[in-house]
């Protein structure tokens, strides 16, 4: 019998920045060990902190909290990246998913898929057609991961000043794990909402 999941989503707060940077540093090491050069640039310092603080201040960064109150994953939504998406892509039709990182200690909990499902539901609620991503061009393992979770590769862009550019999208409302949805904590409530499904 499957035990009930206790993880939930909440907006990221300024106090989460050290945990977010720890997630990023851990992911860099894991990616390096897998033989990919993703995130091999020195962005873990002040630039990364600044970008995360901006996402937090604008309400675009979220964290997944575990049973012990620890940050198990993070995701951000962001504006359309004009290095990749053009007017012909109808950029307003999509929600743009960024910085999805899951702690290695949470591997096996399907948190990545559950977070993507949450973003997909959010996109549908906002009346959007797509959830879109751009990922590191050389990380074929990550490309396969997203394709297994319903994304279709559209094209690869290669601006000289960027290492990302593998572009994919998935229909808004598409759920990979409809019976394992992440609940969202609401500041209006003192408790986490009950798990559905």
GROMACS .gro file of C-alpha atoms in nm:
model
  197
    1UNK     CA    1   0.000   0.000   0.000
    2UNK     CA    2   0.137   0.340  -0.101
    3UNK     CA    3   0.199   0.578   0.187
    4UNK     CA    4   0.056   0.928   0.169
    5UNK     CA    5   0.290   1.192   0.029
    6UNK     CA    6   0.353   1.484   0.263
    7UNK     CA    7   0.535   1.726   0.031
    8UNK     CA    8   0.372   2.056  -0.057
    9UNK     CA    9   0.444   2.369  -0.261
   10UNK     CA   10   0.473   2.721  -0.127
   11UNK     CA   11   0.609   3.050  -0.259
   12UNK     CA   12   0.982   3.084  -0.200
   13UNK     CA   13   1.090   3.338   0.060
   14UNK     CA   14   1.413   3.531   0.111
   15UNK     CA   15   1.509   3.288   0.387
   16UNK     CA   16   1.510   3.005   0.131
   17UNK     CA   17   1.804   3.148  -0.067
   18UNK     CA   18   2.073   2.941   0.113
   19UNK     CA   19   1.869   2.623   0.053
   20UNK     CA   20   1.819   2.718  -0.313
   21UNK     CA   21   2.190   2.773  -0.361
   22UNK     CA   22   2.262   2.441  -0.192
   23UNK     CA   23   2.022   2.272  -0.436
   24UNK     CA   24   2.197   2.441  -0.727
   25UNK     CA   25   2.546   2.345  -0.605
   26UNK     CA   26   2.438   1.985  -0.547
   27UNK     CA   27   2.283   1.973  -0.896
   28UNK     CA   28   2.603   2.108  -1.052
   29UNK     CA   29   2.808   1.832  -0.892
   30UNK     CA   30   2.557   1.564  -0.993
   31UNK     CA   31   2.546   1.690  -1.353
   32UNK     CA   32   2.926   1.702  -1.370
   33UNK     CA   33   2.945   1.342  -1.245
   34UNK     CA   34   2.702   1.242  -1.520
   35UNK     CA   35   2.934   1.395  -1.780
   36UNK     CA   36   2.738   1.704  -1.876
   37UNK     CA   37   2.876   2.058  -1.875
   38UNK     CA   38   2.541   2.208  -1.772
   39UNK     CA   39   2.576   2.491  -1.521
   40UNK     CA   40   2.953   2.464  -1.544
   41UNK     CA   41   2.977   2.841  -1.567
   42UNK     CA   42   3.053   3.027  -1.243
   43UNK     CA   43   2.694   3.137  -1.181
   44UNK     CA   44   2.664   2.998  -0.830
   45UNK     CA   45   2.783   3.317  -0.666
   46UNK     CA   46   2.631   3.663  -0.645
   47UNK     CA   47   2.466   3.645  -0.987
   48UNK     CA   48   2.262   3.337  -0.892
   49UNK     CA   49   2.165   3.490  -0.557
   50UNK     CA   50   2.058   3.811  -0.730
   51UNK     CA   51   1.847   3.624  -0.987
   52UNK     CA   52   1.676   3.413  -0.721
   53UNK     CA   53   1.605   3.714  -0.500
   54UNK     CA   54   1.443   3.887  -0.797
   55UNK     CA   55   1.228   3.580  -0.870
   56UNK     CA   56   1.131   3.558  -0.502
   57UNK     CA   57   1.048   3.930  -0.479
   58UNK     CA   58   0.831   3.904  -0.790
   59UNK     CA   59   0.649   3.592  -0.662
   60UNK     CA   60   0.784   3.372  -0.943
   61UNK     CA   61   0.990   3.123  -0.738
   62UNK     CA   62   0.840   2.827  -0.555
   63UNK     CA   63   0.977   2.557  -0.328
   64UNK     CA   64   0.863   2.206  -0.242
   65UNK     CA   65   0.876   2.145   0.131
   66UNK     CA   66   0.923   1.799   0.280
   67UNK     CA   67   0.793   1.636   0.594
   68UNK     CA   68   1.073   1.783   0.809
   69UNK     CA   69   1.031   2.134   0.670
   70UNK     CA   70   1.331   2.105   0.437
   71UNK     CA   71   1.343   2.238   0.082
   72UNK     CA   72   1.332   1.938  -0.152
   73UNK     CA   73   1.288   2.113  -0.486
   74UNK     CA   74   1.243   2.449  -0.652
   75UNK     CA   75   1.092   2.586  -0.970
   76UNK     CA   76   1.044   2.932  -1.111
   77UNK     CA   77   0.824   3.075  -1.377
   78UNK     CA   78   0.951   3.363  -1.577
   79UNK     CA   79   0.902   3.600  -1.863
   80UNK     CA   80   0.949   3.489  -2.219
   81UNK     CA   81   1.319   3.466  -2.310
   82UNK     CA   82   1.352   3.663  -2.633
   83UNK     CA   83   1.684   3.497  -2.714
   84UNK     CA   84   1.476   3.190  -2.800
   85UNK     CA   85   1.105   3.263  -2.843
   86UNK     CA   86   0.981   3.496  -3.117
   87UNK     CA   87   0.652   3.664  -3.200
   88UNK     CA   88   0.580   3.372  -3.435
   89UNK     CA   89   0.574   3.145  -3.125
   90UNK     CA   90   0.289   3.352  -2.976
   91UNK     CA   91   0.483   3.389  -2.650
   92UNK     CA   92   0.179   3.504  -2.453
   93UNK     CA   93   0.020   3.162  -2.511
   94UNK     CA   94   0.266   2.988  -2.276
   95UNK     CA   95   0.384   2.968  -1.919
   96UNK     CA   96   0.767   2.951  -1.906
   97UNK     CA   97   0.918   2.705  -1.658
   98UNK     CA   98   1.270   2.773  -1.525
   99UNK     CA   99   1.513   2.642  -1.264
  100UNK     CA  100   1.348   2.310  -1.185
  101UNK     CA  101   1.587   2.146  -0.937
  102UNK     CA  102   1.518   1.847  -0.715
  103UNK     CA  103   1.738   1.748  -0.421
  104UNK     CA  104   1.915   1.416  -0.471
  105UNK     CA  105   1.775   1.306  -0.134
  106UNK     CA  106   1.427   1.335  -0.288
  107UNK     CA  107   1.505   1.125  -0.596
  108UNK     CA  108   1.233   0.867  -0.645
  109UNK     CA  109   0.949   1.083  -0.513
  110UNK     CA  110   0.854   1.197  -0.865
  111UNK     CA  111   0.888   1.558  -0.751
  112UNK     CA  112   1.004   1.679  -1.092
  113UNK     CA  113   0.700   1.529  -1.264
  114UNK     CA  114   0.467   1.653  -0.989
  115UNK     CA  115   0.606   2.008  -1.013
  116UNK     CA  116   0.570   2.004  -1.392
  117UNK     CA  117   0.210   1.885  -1.349
  118UNK     CA  118   0.144   2.174  -1.112
  119UNK     CA  119   0.286   2.421  -1.364
  120UNK     CA  120   0.072   2.258  -1.632
  121UNK     CA  121  -0.243   2.299  -1.421
  122UNK     CA  122  -0.147   2.661  -1.348
  123UNK     CA  123  -0.096   2.732  -1.718
  124UNK     CA  124  -0.439   2.588  -1.794
  125UNK     CA  125  -0.603   2.795  -1.517
  126UNK     CA  126  -0.445   3.107  -1.667
  127UNK     CA  127  -0.593   3.021  -2.008
  128UNK     CA  128  -0.256   2.943  -2.166
  129UNK     CA  129  -0.200   2.675  -2.429
  130UNK     CA  130   0.153   2.560  -2.344
  131UNK     CA  131   0.416   2.507  -2.077
  132UNK     CA  132   0.753   2.587  -2.235
  133UNK     CA  133   1.112   2.523  -2.141
  134UNK     CA  134   1.458   2.594  -2.271
  135UNK     CA  135   1.735   2.368  -2.153
  136UNK     CA  136   2.108   2.328  -2.197
  137UNK     CA  137   2.174   2.232  -2.559
  138UNK     CA  138   2.419   1.952  -2.480
  139UNK     CA  139   2.226   1.777  -2.199
  140UNK     CA  140   2.060   1.496  -2.396
  141UNK     CA  141   1.962   1.315  -2.075
  142UNK     CA  142   1.757   1.616  -1.968
  143UNK     CA  143   1.600   1.638  -2.312
  144UNK     CA  144   1.489   1.274  -2.280
  145UNK     CA  145   1.353   1.342  -1.930
  146UNK     CA  146   1.130   1.621  -2.053
  147UNK     CA  147   1.018   1.420  -2.355
  148UNK     CA  148   0.917   1.134  -2.122
  149UNK     CA  149   0.705   1.389  -1.937
  150UNK     CA  150   0.506   1.503  -2.238
  151UNK     CA  151   0.724   1.775  -2.388
  152UNK     CA  152   0.780   1.795  -2.762
  153UNK     CA  153   1.108   1.934  -2.892
  154UNK     CA  154   1.038   2.228  -3.123
  155UNK     CA  155   1.383   2.340  -3.228
  156UNK     CA  156   1.727   2.424  -3.097
  157UNK     CA  157   1.853   2.781  -3.099
  158UNK     CA  158   2.223   2.855  -3.052
  159UNK     CA  159   2.289   3.222  -2.979
  160UNK     CA  160   2.662   3.263  -2.923
  161UNK     CA  161   2.620   3.420  -2.578
  162UNK     CA  162   2.397   3.138  -2.442
  163UNK     CA  163   2.448   2.767  -2.372
  164UNK     CA  164   2.079   2.694  -2.334
  165UNK     CA  165   1.852   2.674  -2.637
  166UNK     CA  166   1.689   2.329  -2.663
  167UNK     CA  167   1.326   2.443  -2.684
  168UNK     CA  168   1.027   2.225  -2.601
  169UNK     CA  169   0.665   2.260  -2.498
  170UNK     CA  170   0.383   2.053  -2.355
  171UNK     CA  171   0.009   2.122  -2.362
  172UNK     CA  172  -0.126   2.314  -2.064
  173UNK     CA  173  -0.343   2.089  -1.851
  174UNK     CA  174  -0.157   1.771  -1.948
  175UNK     CA  175  -0.083   1.567  -1.633
  176UNK     CA  176   0.173   1.290  -1.607
  177UNK     CA  177   0.070   1.187  -1.254
  178UNK     CA  178  -0.295   1.295  -1.211
  179UNK     CA  179  -0.334   1.083  -0.896
  180UNK     CA  180  -0.030   1.232  -0.721
  181UNK     CA  181  -0.082   1.609  -0.726
  182UNK     CA  182   0.120   1.842  -0.504
  183UNK     CA  183  -0.090   2.045  -0.263
  184UNK     CA  184  -0.017   2.417  -0.234
  185UNK     CA  185   0.019   2.590   0.100
  186UNK     CA  186  -0.191   2.902   0.132
  187UNK     CA  187  -0.089   3.191   0.359
  188UNK     CA  188  -0.458   3.234   0.445
  189UNK     CA  189  -0.459   2.891   0.611
  190UNK     CA  190  -0.246   2.769   0.897
  191UNK     CA  191  -0.236   2.412   0.766
  192UNK     CA  192  -0.135   2.252   0.440
  193UNK     CA  193  -0.432   2.145   0.226
  194UNK     CA  194  -0.507   1.775   0.215
  195UNK     CA  195  -0.361   1.573  -0.070
  196UNK     CA  196  -0.608   1.504  -0.349
  197UNK     CA  197  -0.611   1.189  -0.553
   0.00000   0.00000   0.00000
